[in-house]
Coordinates of C-alpha atoms in Angstrom, one line a residue:
Chain A
M1354 CA 322.6 186.5 49.8
D1355 CA 322.0 185.4 53.4
D1356 CA 319.1 187.9 53.9
V1357 CA 316.3 186.1 55.3
T1358 CA 313.9 188.4 53.1
Y1359 CA 315.6 187.4 49.8
T1360 CA 313.1 188.1 47.1
L1361 CA 313.5 187.3 43.5
E1362 CA 312.5 190.1 41.0
F1363 CA 309.3 188.4 40.0
E1364 CA 308.1 187.7 43.5
K1365 CA 308.2 191.3 44.5
P1366 CA 304.3 192.1 43.9
L1367 CA 303.6 189.1 46.1
R1368 CA 306.0 190.4 48.8
E1369 CA 304.3 193.7 48.6
L1370 CA 300.9 192.0 49.2
E1371 CA 302.0 190.1 52.1
K1372 CA 303.6 193.1 53.7
Q1373 CA 300.0 194.8 53.4
L1374 CA 298.5 191.8 55.1
M1375 CA 300.9 192.0 57.8
T1376 CA 300.4 195.8 58.3
L1377 CA 296.5 195.4 58.3
Q1378 CA 296.7 192.3 60.7
S1379 CA 298.7 194.4 63.2
V1380 CA 296.4 197.3 62.7
S1381 CA 293.3 195.4 63.6
E1382 CA 295.2 193.9 66.7
E1383 CA 296.2 197.1 68.0
S1384 CA 293.2 199.4 67.3
K1385 CA 290.4 196.6 67.7
V1386 CA 289.0 197.9 64.2
D1387 CA 287.2 195.4 62.2
V1388 CA 289.3 194.9 58.9
S1389 CA 288.5 191.3 58.4
S1390 CA 286.7 191.9 55.1
E1391 CA 290.1 193.7 54.0
I1392 CA 292.2 191.0 55.2
T1393 CA 290.0 188.4 53.5
A1394 CA 290.2 190.3 50.2
I1395 CA 294.0 190.7 50.5
E1396 CA 294.5 187.0 51.2
K1397 CA 292.3 186.2 48.2
K1398 CA 294.6 188.7 46.0
I1399 CA 297.8 186.7 47.5
E1400 CA 296.4 183.4 46.5
A1401 CA 295.4 184.5 43.1
L1402 CA 298.7 186.3 42.4
K1403 CA 300.7 183.1 43.7
A1404 CA 298.8 180.8 41.5
D1405 CA 299.4 183.2 38.6
I1406 CA 303.3 183.4 39.3
Y1407 CA 304.0 180.0 40.2
T1408 CA 302.0 178.3 37.6
N1409 CA 303.5 180.6 34.5
L1410 CA 306.9 180.5 35.7
T1411 CA 309.3 181.3 32.7
A1412 CA 312.5 178.7 32.4
W1413 CA 314.7 181.5 33.6
Q1414 CA 312.5 182.1 36.7
R1415 CA 312.9 178.4 37.4
V1416 CA 316.4 178.6 37.2
Q1417 CA 316.4 181.4 39.7
L1418 CA 314.1 179.4 42.0
S1419 CA 316.3 176.1 41.7
R1420 CA 319.2 178.4 42.8
H1421 CA 317.4 180.3 45.5
P1422 CA 319.9 180.8 48.7
K1423 CA 317.0 179.5 50.9
R1424 CA 316.3 176.3 48.9
P1425 CA 316.6 173.1 50.9
Y1426 CA 319.9 171.3 50.1
S1427 CA 320.8 167.5 50.3
L1428 CA 321.3 167.7 54.1
D1429 CA 318.0 169.4 54.8
Y1430 CA 316.1 166.7 53.1
I1431 CA 318.5 163.8 54.6
E1432 CA 317.7 165.0 58.0
R1433 CA 313.9 165.1 57.5
I1434 CA 313.5 162.0 55.4
F1435 CA 316.0 159.5 56.9
T1436 CA 317.0 158.4 60.3
D1437 CA 320.8 157.7 61.7
F1438 CA 322.3 159.2 58.8
Q1439 CA 326.0 158.3 59.1
P1440 CA 328.3 160.4 57.0
L1441 CA 331.3 158.5 55.6
H1442 CA 334.3 160.5 54.1
G1443 CA 336.8 160.3 51.5
D1444 CA 337.7 158.4 48.2
R1445 CA 340.6 156.6 49.8
R1446 CA 342.9 157.8 47.4
F1447 CA 343.4 161.6 47.5
S1448 CA 341.0 163.5 49.9
E1449 CA 337.6 164.2 51.2
D1450 CA 335.2 166.4 49.1
A1451 CA 332.7 168.2 51.1
A1452 CA 330.6 169.0 47.8
I1453 CA 329.4 165.5 48.0
V1454 CA 327.8 164.1 51.2
G1455 CA 326.7 160.3 51.8
G1456 CA 326.4 157.4 54.1
P1457 CA 324.3 154.6 55.3
A1458 CA 320.8 155.6 56.8
F1459 CA 317.3 154.3 57.4
L1460 CA 314.6 155.2 55.5
D1461 CA 311.6 154.2 58.1
N1462 CA 313.0 150.5 58.8
Q1463 CA 314.8 150.0 55.5
S1464 CA 318.5 150.7 55.3
V1465 CA 319.7 152.7 52.3
M1466 CA 322.8 154.5 51.0
V1467 CA 322.0 158.0 50.6
I1468 CA 324.4 160.4 48.6
G1469 CA 323.9 164.1 47.9
Q1470 CA 325.6 167.0 46.2
Q1471 CA 325.6 169.7 48.7
K1472 CA 325.8 173.3 48.4
G1473 CA 326.9 175.9 51.3
R1474 CA 324.4 177.8 53.3
N1475 CA 326.9 180.8 53.8
T1476 CA 330.2 182.1 52.3
K1477 CA 332.2 180.0 55.1
D1478 CA 330.1 176.9 54.2
N1479 CA 330.3 177.5 50.7
L1480 CA 334.2 177.6 50.5
K1481 CA 334.2 174.2 52.2
R1482 CA 331.5 173.0 49.8
N1483 CA 333.0 174.6 46.8
F1484 CA 329.6 175.9 45.9
G1485 CA 328.3 172.5 45.2
C1486 CA 330.8 171.9 42.4
P1487 CA 332.4 168.5 43.0
N1488 CA 335.9 167.6 42.4
P1489 CA 337.0 164.0 41.1
E1490 CA 337.4 162.6 44.7
G1491 CA 333.6 163.6 45.3
Y1492 CA 332.5 161.2 42.4
R1493 CA 334.9 158.4 43.6
K1494 CA 333.5 158.6 47.1
A1495 CA 330.3 158.5 45.6
M1496 CA 331.2 155.3 43.5
R1497 CA 332.7 153.8 46.6
L1498 CA 329.6 154.1 48.7
M1499 CA 327.5 152.9 45.7
E1500 CA 329.8 149.7 45.5
M1501 CA 329.3 149.4 49.1
A1502 CA 325.6 149.7 48.9
A1503 CA 325.6 146.9 46.2
K1504 CA 327.8 144.6 48.6
F1505 CA 325.4 144.8 51.3
G1506 CA 322.2 144.9 49.1
M1507 CA 321.1 148.4 50.1
P1508 CA 319.3 150.6 47.6
V1509 CA 320.9 153.9 46.7
V1510 CA 319.1 157.3 46.8
T1511 CA 320.9 160.2 45.2
F1512 CA 320.2 163.8 45.5
I1513 CA 321.2 166.0 42.6
D1514 CA 322.1 169.6 43.1
T1515 CA 325.2 171.0 41.4
P1516 CA 325.9 173.9 38.9
G1517 CA 328.4 171.3 37.4
A1518 CA 331.6 169.5 38.2
Y1519 CA 334.6 172.0 39.2
P1520 CA 336.5 173.4 36.2
G1521 CA 339.7 173.5 38.1
I1522 CA 343.4 172.7 37.4
G1523 CA 343.5 170.0 40.0
A1524 CA 340.2 168.4 38.8
E1525 CA 341.7 168.1 35.5
E1526 CA 344.9 166.6 36.7
R1527 CA 343.1 164.0 38.8
H1528 CA 341.0 163.3 35.6
V1529 CA 337.5 164.4 36.6
A1530 CA 336.2 163.3 33.1
E1531 CA 337.2 159.9 33.9
A1532 CA 335.6 159.9 37.4
I1533 CA 332.3 160.9 36.0
A1534 CA 332.5 158.4 33.1
V1535 CA 333.1 155.7 35.6
N1536 CA 330.4 156.6 37.7
I1537 CA 328.0 156.5 34.6
R1538 CA 329.2 153.2 33.5
E1539 CA 329.0 151.5 36.9
M1540 CA 325.7 153.1 37.9
S1541 CA 324.1 151.7 34.7
C1542 CA 324.8 148.1 36.1
L1543 CA 324.9 148.5 40.0
K1544 CA 323.1 145.6 41.2
V1545 CA 320.8 147.5 43.7
P1546 CA 317.8 149.8 42.8
I1547 CA 318.9 153.5 42.5
V1548 CA 316.5 156.4 42.7
S1549 CA 317.8 160.0 41.8
I1550 CA 316.0 163.1 42.5
V1551 CA 317.1 166.6 41.2
I1552 CA 316.4 168.7 44.0
G1553 CA 318.0 172.0 42.7
E1554 CA 320.3 172.5 39.8
G1555 CA 321.1 169.4 37.5
G1556 CA 324.3 170.9 35.8
S1557 CA 325.5 168.6 33.0
G1558 CA 327.9 165.8 33.4
G1559 CA 328.5 167.0 36.9
A1560 CA 324.8 165.8 37.6
L1561 CA 324.6 162.9 35.5
G1562 CA 327.8 161.2 37.2
M1563 CA 325.3 160.6 40.2
A1564 CA 321.9 160.2 38.2
V1565 CA 322.0 157.2 36.3
A1566 CA 319.0 155.5 37.8
D1567 CA 316.1 153.2 37.6
K1568 CA 313.9 156.3 38.5
V1569 CA 314.7 159.7 38.0
M1570 CA 312.6 162.5 39.5
I1571 CA 313.0 166.2 39.6
M1572 CA 311.2 168.6 41.7
E1573 CA 309.0 171.4 40.0
N1574 CA 311.4 174.4 40.2
C1575 CA 314.4 172.8 39.1
Y1576 CA 316.3 172.4 36.0
Y1577 CA 318.5 169.6 34.3
S1578 CA 320.5 170.6 31.4
V1579 CA 323.5 169.8 29.2
I1580 CA 325.0 173.0 30.0
S1581 CA 324.3 175.9 32.1
P1582 CA 322.1 178.8 30.4
E1583 CA 325.1 181.3 31.1
G1584 CA 327.4 179.0 29.4
C1585 CA 325.0 178.4 26.2
A1586 CA 324.5 182.1 26.3
A1587 CA 328.4 182.8 26.2
I1588 CA 328.9 180.4 23.4
L1589 CA 325.9 181.2 21.3
W1590 CA 325.0 184.8 21.9
K1591 CA 328.7 185.6 23.1
D1592 CA 327.1 187.3 26.2
R1593 CA 326.2 185.6 29.5
A1594 CA 323.3 188.0 30.0
A1595 CA 321.5 186.2 27.4
A1596 CA 321.0 183.5 29.6
P1597 CA 317.3 183.8 30.0
K1598 CA 317.1 183.3 26.2
A1599 CA 319.4 180.3 26.6
A1600 CA 317.2 178.8 29.4
E1601 CA 314.1 178.9 27.0
A1602 CA 316.0 177.5 24.1
L1603 CA 317.6 174.7 25.9
K1604 CA 314.0 173.3 27.0
F1605 CA 315.1 171.9 30.2
S1606 CA 312.1 172.7 32.3
P1607 CA 310.5 169.6 34.1
R1608 CA 307.7 169.3 31.7
H1609 CA 310.2 169.1 28.9
L1610 CA 312.0 166.7 30.6
L1611 CA 309.2 164.4 31.3
E1612 CA 308.2 164.5 27.7
F1613 CA 311.8 163.7 26.4
E1614 CA 311.6 160.6 29.0
V1615 CA 314.8 162.1 30.7
V1616 CA 312.9 162.0 34.0
D1617 CA 310.2 159.6 35.4
A1618 CA 308.3 162.1 37.6
V1619 CA 308.2 165.7 38.4
L1620 CA 307.5 166.5 42.3
P1621 CA 305.3 169.2 43.0
E1622 CA 306.7 171.7 45.4
P1623 CA 304.8 173.7 48.1
P1624 CA 303.2 176.8 46.9
G1625 CA 305.9 179.3 46.2
G1626 CA 308.7 176.9 46.3
A1627 CA 310.4 174.4 48.5
H1628 CA 312.1 177.1 50.3
R1629 CA 308.8 178.1 51.8
D1630 CA 308.1 174.9 53.5
Y1631 CA 310.9 172.4 54.0
E1632 CA 309.0 169.9 55.8
K1633 CA 306.2 169.7 53.2
A1634 CA 308.8 169.4 50.4
A1635 CA 310.8 166.6 52.4
E1636 CA 307.2 165.0 52.8
M1637 CA 306.6 164.8 49.2
I1638 CA 309.9 163.5 48.4
K1639 CA 309.9 160.8 51.1
A1640 CA 306.6 159.4 49.7
A1641 CA 308.0 159.4 46.3
I1642 CA 311.2 157.5 47.1
K1643 CA 309.2 155.1 49.5
E1644 CA 306.9 154.2 46.5
N1645 CA 309.6 153.9 44.1
L1646 CA 311.7 151.8 45.9
A1647 CA 309.0 149.5 47.0
N1648 CA 308.3 148.8 43.3
L1649 CA 311.9 148.3 42.5
K1650 CA 312.8 146.0 45.1
R1651 CA 310.2 143.5 43.9
K1652 CA 312.4 143.1 40.8
S1653 CA 315.0 140.4 40.2
V1654 CA 318.4 142.0 39.7
S1655 CA 318.5 140.9 36.0
K1656 CA 315.1 142.6 35.3
L1657 CA 316.2 145.7 37.2
L1658 CA 319.3 146.1 35.2
D1659 CA 317.7 145.0 31.8
E1660 CA 315.1 147.7 32.5
R1661 CA 317.7 150.3 33.6
Y1662 CA 319.7 149.6 30.3
K1663 CA 316.7 150.1 28.2
R1664 CA 315.5 153.2 30.1
Y1665 CA 318.8 155.0 28.7
R1666 CA 319.0 152.9 25.4
K1667 CA 316.0 154.4 24.1
L1668 CA 316.9 158.1 24.8
G1669 CA 317.6 160.5 22.1
K1670 CA 315.5 161.5 19.0
F1671 CA 316.9 160.7 15.7
E1672 CA 315.9 159.5 12.3
D1673 CA 316.8 155.9 11.0
S1674 CA 315.6 156.2 7.3
K1675 CA 317.4 152.6 6.3
T1676 CA 318.6 154.3 3.2
S1677 CA 322.3 154.9 2.3
I1678 CA 322.1 158.0 0.4
V1679 CA 322.9 161.5 1.6
E1680 CA 320.1 163.3 0.3
N1681 CA 321.6 166.9 0.0
Chain B
M1398 CA 366.5 221.1 -5.6
A1399 CA 366.7 218.5 -3.0
I1400 CA 369.5 215.9 -3.3
F1401 CA 367.3 213.0 -2.0
S1402 CA 364.3 213.3 -4.0
K1403 CA 361.4 211.2 -3.9
P1404 CA 362.3 208.0 -6.0
N1405 CA 359.7 207.4 -8.4
Y1406 CA 358.0 203.8 -8.1
S1407 CA 356.1 202.3 -10.9
T1408 CA 353.6 199.7 -10.1
V1409 CA 354.3 196.5 -11.9
T1410 CA 351.4 194.2 -12.1
V1411 CA 352.3 190.4 -12.6
K1412 CA 349.7 188.4 -14.0
K1413 CA 349.2 185.7 -11.2
K1414 CA 349.5 182.2 -12.6
D1415 CA 346.6 179.8 -11.8
I1416 CA 347.9 178.2 -8.8
P1417 CA 345.4 176.0 -7.3
K1418 CA 344.6 177.5 -3.7
D1419 CA 344.6 174.1 -2.1
L1420 CA 348.0 172.8 -3.4
W1421 CA 350.1 173.9 -0.4
T1422 CA 349.6 174.1 3.4
K1423 CA 351.9 176.0 5.9
C1424 CA 352.8 174.0 9.0
P1425 CA 351.4 175.9 12.2
K1426 CA 354.3 174.9 14.2
T1427 CA 357.4 175.8 12.0
G1428 CA 355.8 177.7 9.5
E1429 CA 357.1 175.4 6.6
I1430 CA 355.3 175.1 3.5
I1431 CA 354.3 171.6 2.5
Y1432 CA 353.0 170.1 -0.6
N1433 CA 349.5 168.8 0.1
R1434 CA 350.1 165.6 -1.7
V1435 CA 353.0 164.8 0.7
L1436 CA 350.9 165.6 3.6
K1437 CA 347.9 163.5 2.6
E1438 CA 350.3 160.5 1.7
N1439 CA 351.7 161.3 5.5
L1440 CA 348.3 161.0 6.9
M1441 CA 348.0 164.6 7.4
V1442 CA 351.2 164.8 9.6
V1443 CA 353.9 167.2 8.5
P1444 CA 356.9 164.9 8.2
S1445 CA 359.6 167.2 9.6
S1446 CA 357.6 168.8 12.6
G1447 CA 355.4 165.9 13.5
Y1448 CA 352.5 168.3 13.3
H1449 CA 349.2 166.5 13.2
F1450 CA 346.4 168.1 11.3
P1451 CA 342.9 167.1 11.6
M1452 CA 341.8 164.0 9.7
D1453 CA 338.3 163.6 8.6
A1454 CA 336.4 160.3 9.3
R1455 CA 336.8 158.5 6.1
A1456 CA 340.6 159.0 5.6
R1457 CA 341.0 157.9 9.2
I1458 CA 339.2 154.6 8.4
A1459 CA 341.4 154.1 5.4
S1460 CA 344.3 154.8 7.3
L1461 CA 343.8 152.2 9.8
L1462 CA 341.4 149.3 8.4
D1463 CA 342.8 146.5 6.0
G1464 CA 342.2 147.5 2.1
D1465 CA 338.7 147.8 1.5
S1466 CA 337.6 145.8 4.4
F1467 CA 335.3 148.6 5.7
V1468 CA 331.5 148.0 5.6
E1469 CA 329.8 151.0 6.7
K1470 CA 326.5 151.0 9.0
D1471 CA 323.9 152.8 10.2
L1472 CA 323.9 155.4 7.2
G1473 CA 320.4 156.2 7.8
V1474 CA 320.8 157.5 11.2
R1475 CA 320.6 161.3 11.4
S1476 CA 319.9 164.2 13.5
L1477 CA 316.5 165.6 14.2
D1478 CA 315.8 168.8 15.9
P1479 CA 313.7 167.7 19.0
L1480 CA 314.1 171.2 20.6
K1481 CA 313.3 173.0 17.5
F1482 CA 316.4 174.8 18.4
N1483 CA 316.6 178.5 17.3
A1484 CA 319.1 180.7 18.9
T1485 CA 321.4 182.8 16.7
A1486 CA 320.9 180.3 14.1
K1487 CA 318.3 177.5 13.3
Y1488 CA 320.0 174.1 14.4
T1489 CA 318.3 172.6 11.3
E1490 CA 320.3 175.3 9.2
K1491 CA 323.6 174.3 10.8
L1492 CA 322.9 170.7 10.2
K1493 CA 322.3 171.1 6.5
A1494 CA 325.4 173.4 6.4
S1495 CA 327.7 170.8 8.0
Q1496 CA 326.0 168.0 5.6
A1497 CA 326.8 170.0 2.5
K1498 CA 330.3 170.8 3.7
T1499 CA 331.2 167.4 4.9
K1500 CA 329.0 165.0 2.7
E1501 CA 328.3 163.2 5.9
T1502 CA 325.0 162.7 7.6
D1503 CA 326.4 163.5 11.1
A1504 CA 329.5 163.5 13.1
V1505 CA 330.1 159.8 13.2
V1506 CA 330.9 157.2 10.8
D1507 CA 330.6 153.5 12.0
G1508 CA 331.0 150.1 10.6
L1509 CA 332.8 146.9 10.4
G1510 CA 336.1 145.9 9.0
T1511 CA 339.3 144.3 9.8
I1512 CA 342.7 145.5 11.0
G1513 CA 345.7 143.2 10.4
E1514 CA 342.9 140.6 9.5
I1515 CA 341.3 141.1 12.9
P1516 CA 337.7 141.8 12.8
V1517 CA 336.6 145.0 14.5
S1518 CA 333.9 147.2 15.1
I1519 CA 334.9 151.0 14.7
A1520 CA 333.4 154.3 14.9
V1521 CA 335.1 157.5 14.0
M1522 CA 334.1 161.0 15.0
D1523 CA 334.5 163.8 12.1
F1524 CA 335.4 167.1 13.9
R1525 CA 334.3 169.2 10.6
F1526 CA 330.7 168.2 11.3
M1527 CA 329.5 170.8 14.1
G1528 CA 332.9 170.2 16.0
A1529 CA 331.8 166.5 16.2
S1530 CA 329.5 167.4 19.1
L1531 CA 327.6 164.3 20.5
G1532 CA 323.9 164.5 19.6
S1533 CA 321.2 161.9 19.4
A1534 CA 322.2 160.3 16.1
A1535 CA 326.1 160.3 16.7
G1536 CA 325.4 158.7 20.4
E1537 CA 323.1 156.2 18.7
K1538 CA 325.9 155.4 16.1
I1539 CA 328.6 155.0 18.7
T1540 CA 326.2 152.8 20.8
R1541 CA 325.2 150.4 17.9
A1542 CA 329.1 150.2 17.1
I1543 CA 329.6 149.0 20.7
E1544 CA 326.6 146.9 20.5
R1545 CA 327.6 145.3 17.3
G1546 CA 331.1 144.7 18.9
L1547 CA 329.2 142.8 21.4
D1548 CA 327.2 140.8 19.1
K1549 CA 330.0 140.0 16.8
K1550 CA 332.2 139.3 19.5
C1551 CA 335.2 141.6 18.1
A1552 CA 336.8 144.6 19.6
V1553 CA 335.6 147.9 19.4
I1554 CA 337.7 151.0 18.3
I1555 CA 336.4 154.4 18.8
V1556 CA 338.4 157.3 17.4
S1557 CA 337.3 160.4 19.1
A1558 CA 337.5 164.1 18.4
S1559 CA 334.8 166.3 19.7
G1560 CA 334.1 169.7 21.5
G1561 CA 331.5 167.7 23.8
A1562 CA 327.7 167.1 23.9
R1563 CA 325.5 169.0 21.1
M1564 CA 324.0 171.9 23.0
Q1565 CA 321.3 172.3 20.4
E1566 CA 320.0 168.9 21.3
G1567 CA 319.8 170.1 25.0
I1568 CA 319.4 167.4 27.6
L1569 CA 319.2 164.5 25.1
S1570 CA 322.7 164.9 23.9
L1571 CA 323.6 164.7 27.8
M1572 CA 321.9 161.4 27.9
Q1573 CA 324.1 160.0 24.9
L1574 CA 326.8 159.9 27.8
A1575 CA 324.8 157.3 29.6
K1576 CA 323.7 155.3 26.8
T1577 CA 327.1 154.9 25.3
S1578 CA 328.6 154.2 28.6
A1579 CA 325.9 151.6 29.5
A1580 CA 326.8 149.7 26.4
L1581 CA 330.5 149.8 27.3
A1582 CA 329.5 148.3 30.7
R1583 CA 328.1 145.3 28.9
L1584 CA 330.9 145.0 26.5
S1585 CA 333.5 144.9 29.4
E1586 CA 331.3 142.4 31.1
A1587 CA 331.7 140.2 28.0
G1588 CA 335.6 140.4 28.2
I1589 CA 335.6 142.1 24.7
P1590 CA 338.3 144.9 24.4
F1591 CA 337.5 148.4 23.9
I1592 CA 340.4 150.8 22.6
S1593 CA 339.7 154.4 22.7
I1594 CA 341.9 156.8 20.5
L1595 CA 341.7 160.6 21.5
T1596 CA 342.7 162.8 18.7
N1597 CA 342.6 166.9 18.7
P1598 CA 340.6 167.9 20.4
T1599 CA 338.7 165.7 22.7
M1600 CA 336.8 167.3 25.5
A1601 CA 333.7 167.6 27.8
G1602 CA 330.9 165.1 27.4
V1603 CA 332.8 162.7 25.1
M1604 CA 335.6 162.6 27.5
A1605 CA 333.2 162.2 30.5
S1606 CA 331.9 158.9 28.8
Y1607 CA 333.1 156.4 26.3
A1608 CA 336.5 158.3 25.3
S1609 CA 337.8 157.7 29.0
L1610 CA 336.4 154.4 29.3
G1611 CA 338.8 152.3 27.1
D1612 CA 340.8 149.2 28.2
V1613 CA 343.6 151.1 26.5
I1614 CA 343.7 154.8 25.8
I1615 CA 345.9 156.0 23.2
A1616 CA 346.3 159.7 22.4
E1617 CA 347.9 161.5 19.2
P1618 CA 350.5 163.7 20.1
E1619 CA 349.8 167.4 21.0
A1620 CA 346.0 166.9 21.2
L1621 CA 344.1 169.0 23.5
I1622 CA 342.0 166.6 25.8
G1623 CA 340.0 167.4 28.9
F1624 CA 336.9 167.9 30.6
A1625 CA 336.3 171.8 31.2
G1626 CA 337.7 174.3 28.6
P1627 CA 340.9 175.9 29.3
R1628 CA 339.2 179.4 29.2
V1629 CA 336.4 178.3 31.6
I1630 CA 339.1 177.2 34.0
K1631 CA 341.1 180.1 33.7
E1632 CA 338.2 182.4 34.2
T1633 CA 336.9 180.4 37.2
T1634 CA 340.0 180.0 39.2
Q1635 CA 341.8 183.1 38.3
Q1636 CA 344.9 180.9 37.8
D1637 CA 347.5 180.7 35.2
L1638 CA 347.2 177.4 33.4
P1639 CA 350.5 175.1 33.7
D1640 CA 352.5 174.8 30.5
G1641 CA 351.0 172.2 28.3
F1642 CA 348.0 171.8 30.4
Q1643 CA 345.3 169.3 28.8
T1644 CA 347.6 168.3 26.0
S1645 CA 348.3 164.7 25.4
E1646 CA 351.7 164.9 27.1
F1647 CA 350.2 166.3 30.2
L1648 CA 348.0 163.5 30.3
L1649 CA 350.5 160.9 29.9
E1650 CA 352.6 162.5 32.7
H1651 CA 349.6 162.4 34.9
G1652 CA 349.0 158.9 34.2
L1653 CA 345.6 159.3 32.5
V1654 CA 346.3 157.9 29.2
D1655 CA 348.6 154.6 28.2
M1656 CA 350.3 156.0 25.4
I1657 CA 351.1 158.8 22.9
T1658 CA 351.3 157.2 19.6
P1659 CA 351.9 159.0 16.2
R1660 CA 349.4 158.8 13.5
V1661 CA 351.7 157.0 11.3
E1662 CA 352.4 154.3 13.9
L1663 CA 348.7 153.8 15.2
R1664 CA 347.7 151.2 12.8
D1665 CA 350.7 148.8 13.8
R1666 CA 350.2 149.5 17.5
L1667 CA 346.6 148.7 17.2
I1668 CA 347.5 145.4 15.5
H1669 CA 349.9 144.5 18.5
L1670 CA 347.4 145.4 21.0
L1671 CA 344.5 143.4 19.2
K1672 CA 346.7 140.4 18.9
C1673 CA 347.5 140.4 22.5
F1674 CA 343.8 141.0 23.8
G1675 CA 342.4 138.5 21.0
K1676 CA 344.5 135.6 21.9
N1677 CA 342.1 134.3 24.4
T1678 CA 338.6 135.9 23.4
S1679 CA 338.9 134.5 20.1
A1680 CA 338.5 130.9 21.5
K1681 CA 335.1 132.2 22.9
G1682 CA 334.2 133.7 19.9
A1683 CA 332.2 132.6 16.8

């Protein structure tokens, strides 16, 4: 997975063309033969193919991109978007959880509290970060930092990127369900603006436990779901290999999330995905955070909280027939 | 001739008497056969073994509230199919089947009533309805029950039993965690008590929201309660699970619930608690 040339199955035709292009370029340099027309032709082909592949991604392909091992993680964005990030550690009760990083930082001139779910870049790092699956301590640390932010009037920015909260014995013993529930409740009434961005995987309650916000955004090649496609496939199809089917059925792509009003905006990624251009991806996120915080900061606390409550209150699709008879 | 010849068996057919199938139930704990009427009178708890059978929402409400004090609300709230979910079976078909089986519109029954003459807003989950999974309709009913408590300044009681969020409604079911918990934040702010009762089983999304947010959390004996399913934990960690893992008793020992109360004592326990908490709030109330 650490291979620099890591290529997803559906990206293979594109990689082939890119290889051809490189060969042509080196040939033209060495032999001084003019192949510029051929190069232009291949470049055109590449652009067309890119547009074709990345604008028509299936739900499952998007899941694969969201898990791409080269994809930028929270810390990659934090170092590009903020300055003077000072990571703070521990929940003051049990331990530190490296699957969640957080601390105060500057967004240009404004001080903010930034908290992100953090995956590891290699095996060693992943053991430390628990593959981005937080334990209860992580959620409690996040809450501690958010309360600190409220105390000092700092807006909160959270980055969401987790397959889910860790399903472990210790996690249950220390009550991960309660840690998430408390975060959800307290974030719904935290007295400072909150902006959340799904930058990779938005895995169920483990994601929501840090994503109750005034504005929730998601990057183009991400998903945010009630259950992992593999989990859904295991339950409904009795086969984890049916994950691509489950991914379609769950309608968790950014387009659907926007339609269901679960997210407020979809942030475009550089062509080919955020992993192709960290700087560009970070720039786009930074602009979105700045714009949203500027709007949110103008609101009074009561208006902010009232709107946040209403944002979640209206979510869900049901019928209310006002009748008292079961029709069946 | 062999001395021990094959004995001759004759098949005797006894005409079965017409015994109604649902007259007796076997206790899964002791194997004891128990008369259904006795079981029902004892709130679906086997008297000798203390085994708690599941209880449907209406029987639960009848067991907790005063006489005919219950006034049901939100009867018209029912699930839609926002995802047009069609996996191995259509969601709409599953809904219809559950509605036919339970005669309920969805997995939650809610309304107002009194317990020991103390007014309460109550919501009860019915596990028979698609494992009492939490979809938009159930989430709306729970939220309205909380808001009703806030509006009427009366305590809120939620009896949970659920496999978690309703997968067939995708991300919208996950959002019910936020909707219900946000309403509880307001209830808490107003100083109105919320008592959460956990019954077998209460898992996943429901545990990661309102079920874990009670001022007092009461579990029924030997209920399965947790976030991740035991099989998932076992597969992920490759570890053997401790004895009694994720049972009410395990949670009590780890300090995660306030008490374990047998079903037959639940009503009295609630009355005591509500009397304690109500002493000062009733003056503020209407």
